[in-house]
């Protein structure tokens, strides 16, 4: 790792954006950082170009996405049902199984060079989860982890009715990250009936709106989440 560490992060809210368009944008930034790191390897210390970092926030129109380790049969809807639901289906290069994205769900895509922070994927995933747990706590929701499962859950301790409120799936190369996390804020949970979420058959999904009993300002939730990510990673905005 070189001594030119850059903890500055550009925080950008894309608003409602098509999933493929967001994926293409992420890939553009991701590939540029990876390319810069390859170029930096052959340069003397005083000629190294620092790598940038980004936090993208957005919502997507209705879409089901499958991760590299996922199974197509975890999508329970056929083409006609997808059409009726006005939902797309896409296979992606992130980790994890199948998930749903849609309006009312806050999506966060960190495109970071972890060489600027720490080179530990396990720690990276735990920090993403921790930022979500702290965000939920801000709204009086008790979220946490369940051993062996990624993401953030409600009723994570007693597990009488554990339900997922945040899904996660990432891709990394040369310590550069893309994809990220999705928190159900005011999400229409009926769309989860068309899938086995994250390939887990015996657990439900929920949203912040359902847990609190009222819809929330998704932009405000994004601000709270960003604040916790910035604090945990010791970022400079």
Coordinates of C-alpha atoms in Angstrom, one line a residue:
X1 CA 0.0 0.0 0.0
X2 CA 1.3 3.4 -0.9
X3 CA 1.5 6.3 1.6
X4 CA -0.8 8.5 -0.5
X5 CA -4.1 7.7 1.3
X6 CA -7.2 9.6 0.3
X7 CA -10.1 9.5 2.8
X8 CA -12.1 12.1 0.9
X9 CA -15.4 10.8 -0.5
X10 CA -17.8 12.3 -3.0
X11 CA -21.4 11.8 -1.7
X12 CA -23.8 11.8 -4.6
X13 CA -27.6 11.2 -4.6
X14 CA -28.9 9.9 -8.0
X15 CA -32.5 9.9 -7.0
X16 CA -34.7 7.4 -8.8
X17 CA -32.5 5.7 -11.4
X18 CA -32.8 2.6 -13.6
X19 CA -30.8 -0.3 -12.1
X20 CA -28.8 -1.0 -15.3
X21 CA -28.0 2.7 -15.6
X22 CA -26.8 2.8 -12.0
X23 CA -24.8 -0.4 -12.5
X24 CA -23.1 1.0 -15.6
X25 CA -22.3 4.3 -13.8
X26 CA -20.8 2.4 -10.8
X27 CA -18.7 0.2 -13.2
X28 CA -17.3 3.3 -14.9
X29 CA -16.0 4.7 -11.6
X30 CA -15.0 1.3 -10.3
X31 CA -13.0 0.4 -13.5
X32 CA -11.3 3.9 -13.5
X33 CA -10.1 3.4 -9.9
X34 CA -8.8 -0.2 -10.6
X35 CA -7.1 1.1 -13.8
X36 CA -5.4 3.9 -11.8
X37 CA -4.2 1.5 -9.2
X38 CA -2.6 -0.7 -11.9
X39 CA -0.9 2.4 -13.4
X40 CA 0.3 3.5 -9.9
X41 CA 2.1 0.1 -9.3
X42 CA 4.8 1.1 -11.8
X43 CA 5.3 4.7 -10.7
X44 CA 7.7 6.1 -8.1
X45 CA 6.1 7.3 -4.9
X46 CA 6.2 11.0 -5.9
X47 CA 4.3 10.3 -9.1
X48 CA 1.5 8.2 -7.7
X49 CA -2.1 9.6 -8.4
X50 CA -4.4 9.3 -5.4
X51 CA -7.6 7.2 -6.0
X52 CA -11.0 8.8 -5.4
X53 CA -13.9 7.3 -3.4
X54 CA -17.7 7.7 -3.9
X55 CA -20.9 7.0 -2.0
X56 CA -23.9 6.8 -4.3
X57 CA -27.4 6.9 -2.9
X58 CA -30.5 6.1 -5.0
X59 CA -33.8 4.3 -5.5
X60 CA -34.6 2.0 -8.4
X61 CA -37.8 1.2 -10.3
X62 CA -39.1 -2.3 -9.7
X63 CA -36.3 -4.9 -10.4
X64 CA -35.2 -8.3 -9.3
X65 CA -31.4 -8.9 -9.4
X66 CA -29.6 -12.2 -9.0
X67 CA -26.1 -12.4 -7.5
X68 CA -23.3 -14.7 -8.7
X69 CA -24.0 -17.3 -6.0
X70 CA -27.8 -17.2 -6.6
X71 CA -30.2 -19.6 -8.2
X72 CA -32.6 -18.6 -11.0
X73 CA -35.4 -20.7 -9.4
X74 CA -35.4 -18.3 -6.4
X75 CA -37.4 -16.0 -8.8
X76 CA -40.9 -17.3 -8.4
X77 CA -42.5 -15.1 -11.1
X78 CA -42.7 -15.9 -14.8
X79 CA -42.2 -13.4 -17.6
X80 CA -45.9 -12.5 -17.7
X81 CA -46.1 -12.0 -14.0
X82 CA -43.0 -9.8 -14.2
X83 CA -44.6 -7.8 -17.0
X84 CA -47.8 -7.3 -15.0
X85 CA -45.7 -6.2 -12.0
X86 CA -43.8 -3.7 -14.2
X87 CA -40.6 -5.3 -12.9
X88 CA -37.3 -6.2 -14.6
X89 CA -35.1 -9.2 -14.0
X90 CA -31.3 -8.9 -14.2
X91 CA -28.3 -11.2 -13.4
X92 CA -25.4 -9.3 -11.8
X93 CA -21.8 -9.7 -10.8
X94 CA -22.3 -8.9 -7.1
X95 CA -22.2 -11.5 -4.3
X96 CA -25.3 -13.0 -2.8
X97 CA -28.5 -14.5 -4.1
X98 CA -31.7 -12.8 -5.4
X99 CA -33.1 -9.6 -4.1
X100 CA -35.7 -6.9 -5.0
X101 CA -35.2 -3.2 -5.5
X102 CA -38.0 -0.7 -5.9
X103 CA -39.3 2.7 -5.0
X104 CA -39.2 3.5 -1.3
X105 CA -36.1 1.4 -0.8
X106 CA -32.9 3.3 0.0
X107 CA -29.9 1.9 -2.0
X108 CA -26.3 2.8 -1.2
X109 CA -23.4 1.9 -3.5
X110 CA -20.0 2.7 -2.0
X111 CA -17.3 2.7 -4.7
X112 CA -14.3 2.9 -2.5
X113 CA -10.6 2.1 -2.7
X114 CA -10.2 0.2 0.5
X115 CA -6.4 0.8 0.4
X116 CA -7.5 4.3 1.5
X117 CA -9.2 2.9 4.6
X118 CA -8.4 -0.7 5.5
X119 CA -7.9 -3.9 3.5
X120 CA -10.3 -6.3 5.2
X121 CA -13.5 -7.4 3.4
X122 CA -15.0 -8.9 6.5
X123 CA -14.6 -5.6 8.4
X124 CA -16.0 -3.7 5.4
X125 CA -19.2 -5.8 5.4
X126 CA -19.5 -5.4 9.2
X127 CA -19.1 -1.6 8.9
X128 CA -21.9 -1.5 6.3
X129 CA -24.1 -3.5 8.6
X130 CA -23.2 -1.3 11.6
X131 CA -24.1 1.9 9.7
X132 CA -27.5 0.5 9.0
X133 CA -28.0 -0.7 12.6
X134 CA -27.1 2.8 13.8
X135 CA -29.5 4.3 11.3
X136 CA -32.3 2.1 12.4
X137 CA -31.6 3.0 16.1
X138 CA -31.9 6.6 15.2
X139 CA -35.6 5.9 14.3
X140 CA -36.1 3.7 17.4
X141 CA -35.8 0.4 15.5
X142 CA -33.7 -2.4 17.1
X143 CA -31.8 -4.0 14.2
X144 CA -28.9 -6.4 14.4
X145 CA -27.1 -9.4 12.9
X146 CA -27.9 -13.1 12.7
X147 CA -24.9 -15.4 12.7
X148 CA -24.2 -16.9 9.3
X149 CA -26.5 -14.5 7.5
X150 CA -25.5 -11.2 5.9
X151 CA -27.6 -8.0 6.1
X152 CA -29.5 -6.5 9.0
X153 CA -32.5 -8.1 10.8
X154 CA -35.3 -7.3 13.2
X155 CA -35.9 -9.7 16.1
X156 CA -32.3 -10.8 15.7
X157 CA -31.9 -12.0 19.3
X158 CA -35.0 -14.0 20.3
X159 CA -35.6 -14.9 16.6
X160 CA -39.3 -15.7 17.2
X161 CA -40.1 -13.9 13.9
X162 CA -36.8 -12.7 12.4
X163 CA -37.3 -10.4 9.4
X164 CA -34.8 -8.8 7.0
X165 CA -34.8 -5.1 6.7
X166 CA -31.5 -4.6 4.8
X167 CA -29.9 -6.8 2.1
X168 CA -26.3 -6.6 1.1
X169 CA -24.2 -7.8 -1.8
X170 CA -20.8 -6.5 -3.0
X171 CA -18.1 -7.0 -5.6
X172 CA -14.5 -6.2 -5.0
X173 CA -11.3 -6.3 -7.1
X174 CA -7.9 -5.0 -6.1
X175 CA -9.6 -3.7 -2.9
X176 CA -12.0 -1.6 -4.9
X177 CA -15.7 -2.0 -4.0
X178 CA -19.0 -1.7 -5.9
X179 CA -22.7 -2.7 -5.3
X180 CA -23.7 -2.4 -1.7
X181 CA -26.8 -2.3 0.5
X182 CA -30.5 -1.8 0.3
X183 CA -32.7 -0.7 3.2
X184 CA -36.4 -1.2 3.0
X185 CA -37.7 2.2 4.1
X186 CA -41.2 2.6 2.6
X187 CA -40.9 -0.4 0.3
X188 CA -43.9 -2.2 -1.1
X189 CA -43.2 -5.6 0.5
X190 CA -45.7 -7.4 -1.8
X191 CA -42.9 -7.5 -4.4
X192 CA -40.9 -9.9 -2.2
X193 CA -43.6 -12.5 -2.7
X194 CA -42.2 -13.1 -6.2
X195 CA -38.8 -14.3 -4.9
X196 CA -37.2 -16.3 -2.1
X197 CA -35.3 -13.3 -0.8
X198 CA -31.6 -13.9 -0.7
X199 CA -32.4 -17.7 -1.0
X200 CA -33.7 -17.8 2.6
X201 CA -37.0 -19.6 2.7
X202 CA -37.9 -19.5 6.4
X203 CA -37.6 -15.8 7.2
X204 CA -39.7 -12.8 6.4
X205 CA -38.8 -9.3 5.1
X206 CA -39.9 -6.0 6.6
X207 CA -39.5 -2.2 6.2
X208 CA -38.9 0.8 8.5
X209 CA -42.5 2.0 7.6
X210 CA -43.9 -1.4 8.7
X211 CA -41.9 -1.5 12.0
X212 CA -42.7 2.2 12.9
X213 CA -46.3 2.3 11.5
X214 CA -45.7 5.4 9.3
X215 CA -43.8 6.3 6.1
X216 CA -40.4 8.1 6.4
X217 CA -38.6 10.7 4.4
X218 CA -36.2 8.5 2.4
X219 CA -33.9 11.5 1.7
X220 CA -33.6 12.1 5.5
X221 CA -32.8 8.3 6.1
X222 CA -30.1 8.6 3.4
X223 CA -28.6 11.6 5.3
X224 CA -28.5 9.6 8.6
X225 CA -27.0 6.5 6.9
X226 CA -24.3 8.7 5.2
X227 CA -23.4 10.3 8.5
X228 CA -22.8 6.9 10.1
X229 CA -20.8 5.6 7.1
X230 CA -18.7 8.7 7.1
X231 CA -18.0 8.3 10.9
X232 CA -17.3 4.6 10.8
X233 CA -14.9 4.8 7.9
X234 CA -13.4 8.1 9.1
X235 CA -14.2 9.6 5.7
X236 CA -13.9 13.3 4.7
X237 CA -16.8 14.5 2.6

